[in-house]
Amino acid sequence: MIVQWYPGHMQKAKREISELNKYVDLYLILLDARAPLSSRNEQLESLIKDKPKIFLLNKADLADEKKNNQFLKYFESINQRALCVDCLKGTNVKNIFKIAENLLKDKIEEARQKGKRRKIIRFGVLGIPNVGKSTLINKITNSSKAKTGDKPGVTKSKQWIKINDYFEMLDTPGILVPKIEDDLVAIKLCAIGSIKDELYDKELVAKKTIEIIKKDYCELLNKKYSLDFLNMSEDEYLIEIGKKRGCVLKEGKIDTLKAANLFLEDLRKAKIGRITLDEIGDR
């Protein structure tokens, strides 16, 4: 399942990030806490070179709390600062500034010694589509300066946004790798809503996602749909969900596409429960 979605604005954004890198002091790299490794674009990170960065595991309220803590420890083990946040509610967002000031304390002190009242800290905000970059900026600025949406690809150009006299943020479009060839990564990104729905087979993604999550969350699936997923085959998943949810066509057949849509909506809104698709050893 090769996913290829790399519109022109993504390529343009990569060039602009490279050009603007010299003006940025620190990067906030947003990841989806439900798939922190799959939603990480290391090609994008290579553009910022050795600039300080903070990994923000957004939508942490939708992810498995135990695995949130495991991933924080993982980033700590590779000498990277990471923080679980909920950009929509603002959970932990204020702590971003404390960490940023600590990472940049030498630059701030240097500016003070030169007689400047306070160095302006410029953040770059990076991540794949629909991971919450603009939502983060709007929460911090208490405004709607950055365009947001529940679908990927809303932000199509860069914009500098002033937070206050001391902080500015660079909002950028979500950028994927040009071609996602890893089947599991592609499935997970489709499942969490980082790929436009019209670009993939929803029934395939739903079935494969159930295969992934039933390893650790079979009880949640069983409880949500009143089914025994452990003893069901991949071909039965959507048929049985469709029966339970009334997805029946006129001729009496089960509308498996509708069942797939319902399942993906349940997953994305955590109606099944708090689920994380990635494991520490996945990458």
Coordinates of C-alpha atoms in Angstrom, one line a residue:
M1 CA 0.0 0.0 0.0
I2 CA 2.2 2.9 -1.3
V3 CA 0.7 6.3 -0.4
Q4 CA 1.9 9.2 -2.5
W5 CA 0.5 12.6 -1.6
Y6 CA 3.0 15.4 -2.1
P7 CA 1.3 18.4 -3.6
G8 CA 3.3 21.4 -4.8
H9 CA 2.8 23.5 -1.6
M10 CA 4.7 20.8 0.3
Q11 CA 7.8 21.0 -1.9
K12 CA 7.6 24.8 -1.8
A13 CA 7.3 24.7 2.0
K14 CA 10.5 22.6 2.3
R15 CA 12.4 25.1 0.3
E16 CA 11.1 28.0 2.5
I17 CA 12.0 26.1 5.7
S18 CA 15.6 25.7 4.5
E19 CA 15.8 29.4 3.6
L20 CA 14.2 30.6 6.9
N21 CA 16.1 28.2 9.1
K22 CA 18.7 30.9 10.0
Y23 CA 16.0 33.1 11.6
V24 CA 14.6 30.3 13.8
D25 CA 15.9 29.7 17.3
L26 CA 14.1 26.6 18.2
Y27 CA 11.7 24.1 16.5
L28 CA 8.5 22.6 17.9
I29 CA 8.0 19.3 16.1
L30 CA 4.5 18.1 16.5
L31 CA 3.8 14.4 16.4
D32 CA 0.5 12.5 16.8
A33 CA 0.7 10.8 20.2
R34 CA -1.4 7.9 18.7
A35 CA 1.5 7.2 16.3
P36 CA 4.6 9.1 17.5
L37 CA 7.1 7.3 15.3
S38 CA 4.9 6.9 12.2
S39 CA 4.1 10.6 12.3
R40 CA 7.7 11.7 12.5
N41 CA 9.2 13.0 9.2
E42 CA 12.9 12.7 9.6
Q43 CA 13.5 14.1 6.1
L44 CA 11.9 17.3 7.3
E45 CA 14.0 17.3 10.5
S46 CA 17.1 17.1 8.4
L47 CA 16.3 20.6 7.0
I48 CA 16.7 22.3 10.4
K49 CA 20.2 20.9 11.0
D50 CA 21.4 21.2 14.6
K51 CA 18.8 23.7 15.8
P52 CA 17.3 22.9 19.2
K53 CA 13.9 21.2 19.1
I54 CA 11.1 20.0 21.3
F55 CA 8.9 17.0 20.2
L56 CA 5.3 17.6 21.1
L57 CA 3.1 14.5 21.3
N58 CA -0.2 16.1 20.5
K59 CA -3.6 14.6 21.0
A60 CA -2.2 12.8 24.0
D61 CA -5.7 12.7 25.5
L62 CA -6.7 10.3 22.7
A63 CA -3.7 8.0 23.1
D64 CA -2.9 5.2 25.6
E65 CA -1.6 7.0 28.7
K66 CA 0.8 4.2 29.6
K67 CA 2.3 4.4 26.1
N68 CA 2.5 8.2 26.3
N69 CA 4.9 7.8 29.2
Q70 CA 6.8 5.1 27.4
F71 CA 7.4 7.4 24.4
L72 CA 8.5 10.3 26.7
K73 CA 11.1 8.0 28.1
Y74 CA 12.1 6.9 24.6
F75 CA 12.8 10.4 23.5
E76 CA 14.7 11.1 26.7
S77 CA 16.8 8.0 25.9
I78 CA 17.8 9.5 22.5
N79 CA 18.6 12.9 24.2
Q80 CA 15.6 14.7 22.8
R81 CA 13.1 16.9 24.8
A82 CA 9.5 15.8 24.5
L83 CA 6.2 16.8 26.0
C84 CA 2.7 15.3 25.8
V85 CA 0.2 18.0 24.9
D86 CA -3.4 18.6 23.9
C87 CA -3.3 21.6 21.7
L88 CA -7.1 21.8 21.5
K89 CA -7.6 22.1 25.3
G90 CA -4.2 23.7 26.0
T91 CA -3.0 20.9 28.3
N92 CA 0.8 21.3 29.0
V93 CA 1.1 24.1 26.3
K94 CA 2.5 26.6 28.9
N95 CA 5.3 24.2 29.7
I96 CA 6.6 24.6 26.1
F97 CA 7.9 28.1 27.0
K98 CA 9.7 26.9 30.1
I99 CA 11.5 24.1 28.2
A100 CA 12.3 26.5 25.3
E101 CA 13.8 29.1 27.6
N102 CA 15.9 26.5 29.3
L103 CA 17.2 25.2 26.0
L104 CA 18.0 28.7 24.9
K105 CA 19.3 30.1 28.2
D106 CA 22.8 30.8 26.8
K107 CA 21.4 32.9 23.9
I108 CA 19.1 34.7 26.2
E109 CA 22.0 35.5 28.6
E110 CA 24.2 36.6 25.7
A111 CA 21.5 39.0 24.5
R112 CA 21.2 40.4 28.1
Q113 CA 24.9 41.0 28.3
K114 CA 24.8 43.0 25.1
G115 CA 22.3 45.3 26.7
K116 CA 19.2 44.0 25.0
R117 CA 16.1 43.9 27.3
R118 CA 15.1 40.5 26.1
K119 CA 15.9 38.3 23.1
I120 CA 13.0 37.6 20.9
I121 CA 12.6 33.8 20.6
R122 CA 11.4 32.6 17.2
F123 CA 9.8 29.2 17.0
G124 CA 9.4 27.1 13.9
V125 CA 6.4 24.8 14.0
L126 CA 6.8 21.6 12.0
G127 CA 4.9 18.4 11.4
I128 CA 3.0 16.2 9.0
P129 CA -0.6 17.2 7.9
N130 CA -3.4 17.4 10.5
V131 CA -1.2 16.9 13.5
G132 CA -2.3 20.2 15.2
K133 CA 0.3 22.9 14.3
S134 CA -2.2 25.6 13.6
T135 CA -4.3 24.6 16.6
L136 CA -1.2 25.0 18.8
I137 CA -0.5 28.5 17.5
N138 CA -4.2 29.5 18.0
K139 CA -4.2 28.2 21.5
I140 CA -1.0 30.0 22.4
T141 CA -2.1 33.3 20.8
N142 CA -5.7 32.9 22.0
S143 CA -6.9 33.7 18.5
S144 CA -7.7 32.2 15.1
K145 CA -4.7 33.7 13.3
A146 CA -3.7 30.3 11.9
K147 CA -6.1 28.3 9.7
T148 CA -7.3 25.0 11.1
G149 CA -9.4 22.1 10.1
D150 CA -10.1 18.5 10.9
K151 CA -8.8 17.4 7.5
P152 CA -5.1 17.4 6.3
G153 CA -3.8 20.1 4.0
V154 CA -5.5 23.2 5.4
T155 CA -2.3 25.2 5.8
K156 CA -0.7 25.7 2.4
S157 CA 1.8 28.5 3.0
K158 CA 4.2 29.8 5.7
Q159 CA 3.2 32.6 8.0
W160 CA 5.0 34.4 10.9
I161 CA 2.7 35.0 13.8
K162 CA 3.6 37.3 16.7
I163 CA 2.7 35.9 20.1
N164 CA 3.9 38.8 22.3
D165 CA 7.0 41.1 22.6
Y166 CA 9.2 38.1 23.3
F167 CA 8.0 35.2 21.1
E168 CA 7.1 34.7 17.4
M169 CA 6.1 31.5 15.6
L170 CA 6.5 30.4 12.1
D171 CA 3.5 28.3 11.0
T172 CA 4.2 25.9 8.1
P173 CA 2.2 23.5 6.0
G174 CA 2.1 19.8 7.0
I175 CA 4.8 18.0 5.0
L176 CA 4.9 14.3 4.3
V177 CA 7.7 12.3 2.7
P178 CA 7.2 12.2 -1.1
K179 CA 6.3 8.5 -1.0
I180 CA 5.3 6.4 2.0
E181 CA 6.5 2.9 1.1
D182 CA 6.2 1.2 4.5
D183 CA 2.8 -0.5 4.6
L184 CA 2.4 -0.2 8.4
V185 CA 3.3 3.5 8.5
A186 CA 0.9 4.2 5.6
I187 CA -2.0 2.3 7.3
K188 CA -1.4 4.2 10.6
L189 CA -1.2 7.6 9.0
C190 CA -4.4 6.9 7.1
A191 CA -6.1 5.6 10.3
I192 CA -5.3 8.8 12.3
G193 CA -6.4 11.1 9.5
S194 CA -3.1 12.5 8.3
I195 CA -3.8 11.4 4.7
K196 CA -6.7 12.7 2.6
D197 CA -9.5 10.2 2.7
E198 CA -9.9 10.1 -1.0
L199 CA -6.4 8.8 -1.5
Y200 CA -6.7 5.4 0.0
D201 CA -9.0 2.3 0.3
K202 CA -10.9 2.9 3.6
E203 CA -12.0 -0.7 3.9
L204 CA -8.4 -2.0 3.6
V205 CA -7.2 0.6 6.1
A206 CA -10.0 -0.2 8.6
K207 CA -9.3 -4.0 8.4
K208 CA -5.5 -3.6 8.7
T209 CA -5.9 -1.1 11.6
I210 CA -8.1 -3.6 13.5
E211 CA -5.4 -6.2 13.0
I212 CA -2.9 -3.8 14.5
I213 CA -4.9 -2.7 17.5
K214 CA -6.5 -6.0 18.5
K215 CA -3.1 -7.2 19.7
D216 CA -3.2 -4.8 22.7
Y217 CA -6.7 -3.5 22.7
C218 CA -8.9 -6.4 21.8
E219 CA -11.0 -6.0 25.0
L220 CA -11.8 -2.4 24.0
L221 CA -12.9 -3.5 20.5
N222 CA -15.0 -6.3 21.9
K223 CA -16.7 -3.9 24.4
K224 CA -17.4 -1.2 21.8
Y225 CA -18.9 -3.4 19.2
S226 CA -20.1 -6.4 21.3
L227 CA -18.1 -8.8 19.2
D228 CA -15.3 -11.3 19.6
F229 CA -12.5 -9.9 17.5
L230 CA -9.9 -12.4 18.7
N231 CA -11.8 -15.2 17.0
M232 CA -12.7 -13.3 13.8
S233 CA -10.8 -13.2 10.5
E234 CA -9.8 -10.0 8.7
D235 CA -12.5 -10.5 6.2
E236 CA -15.2 -10.7 8.9
Y237 CA -14.4 -7.4 10.7
L238 CA -16.4 -4.9 8.7
I239 CA -19.2 -7.4 7.9
E240 CA -19.8 -8.0 11.6
I241 CA -19.4 -4.3 12.6
G242 CA -21.8 -3.4 9.8
K243 CA -24.4 -5.9 11.1
K244 CA -24.1 -4.4 14.6
R245 CA -24.3 -0.8 13.3
G246 CA -27.1 -1.3 10.8
C247 CA -25.0 -0.8 7.7
V248 CA -27.3 -2.7 5.4
L249 CA -27.9 -2.0 1.7
K250 CA -31.3 -2.4 0.0
E251 CA -30.5 -5.9 -1.3
G252 CA -29.7 -7.0 2.2
K253 CA -25.9 -7.0 1.8
I254 CA -23.7 -5.3 4.4
D255 CA -22.3 -1.9 3.4
T256 CA -18.7 -2.5 4.4
L257 CA -17.6 0.9 3.2
K258 CA -20.0 2.6 5.6
A259 CA -18.8 0.2 8.4
A260 CA -15.2 1.2 7.6
N261 CA -16.1 4.9 7.8
L262 CA -17.9 4.4 11.2
F263 CA -14.9 2.4 12.6
L264 CA -12.4 5.1 11.5
E265 CA -14.5 7.8 13.0
D266 CA -14.8 5.9 16.3
L267 CA -11.0 5.4 16.3
R268 CA -10.2 9.0 15.6
K269 CA -12.6 10.3 18.2
A270 CA -11.4 7.8 20.8
K271 CA -14.9 6.3 21.0
I272 CA -13.3 2.9 21.2
G273 CA -10.9 4.0 23.9
R274 CA -7.5 5.6 24.2
I275 CA -5.4 3.7 21.6
T276 CA -1.8 4.0 20.4
L277 CA -0.8 2.3 17.2
D278 CA 3.0 2.5 17.5
E279 CA 5.3 0.5 19.6
I280 CA 8.8 1.7 20.8
G281 CA 10.6 -0.7 18.5
D282 CA 8.7 0.1 15.3
R283 CA 11.4 2.4 14.0

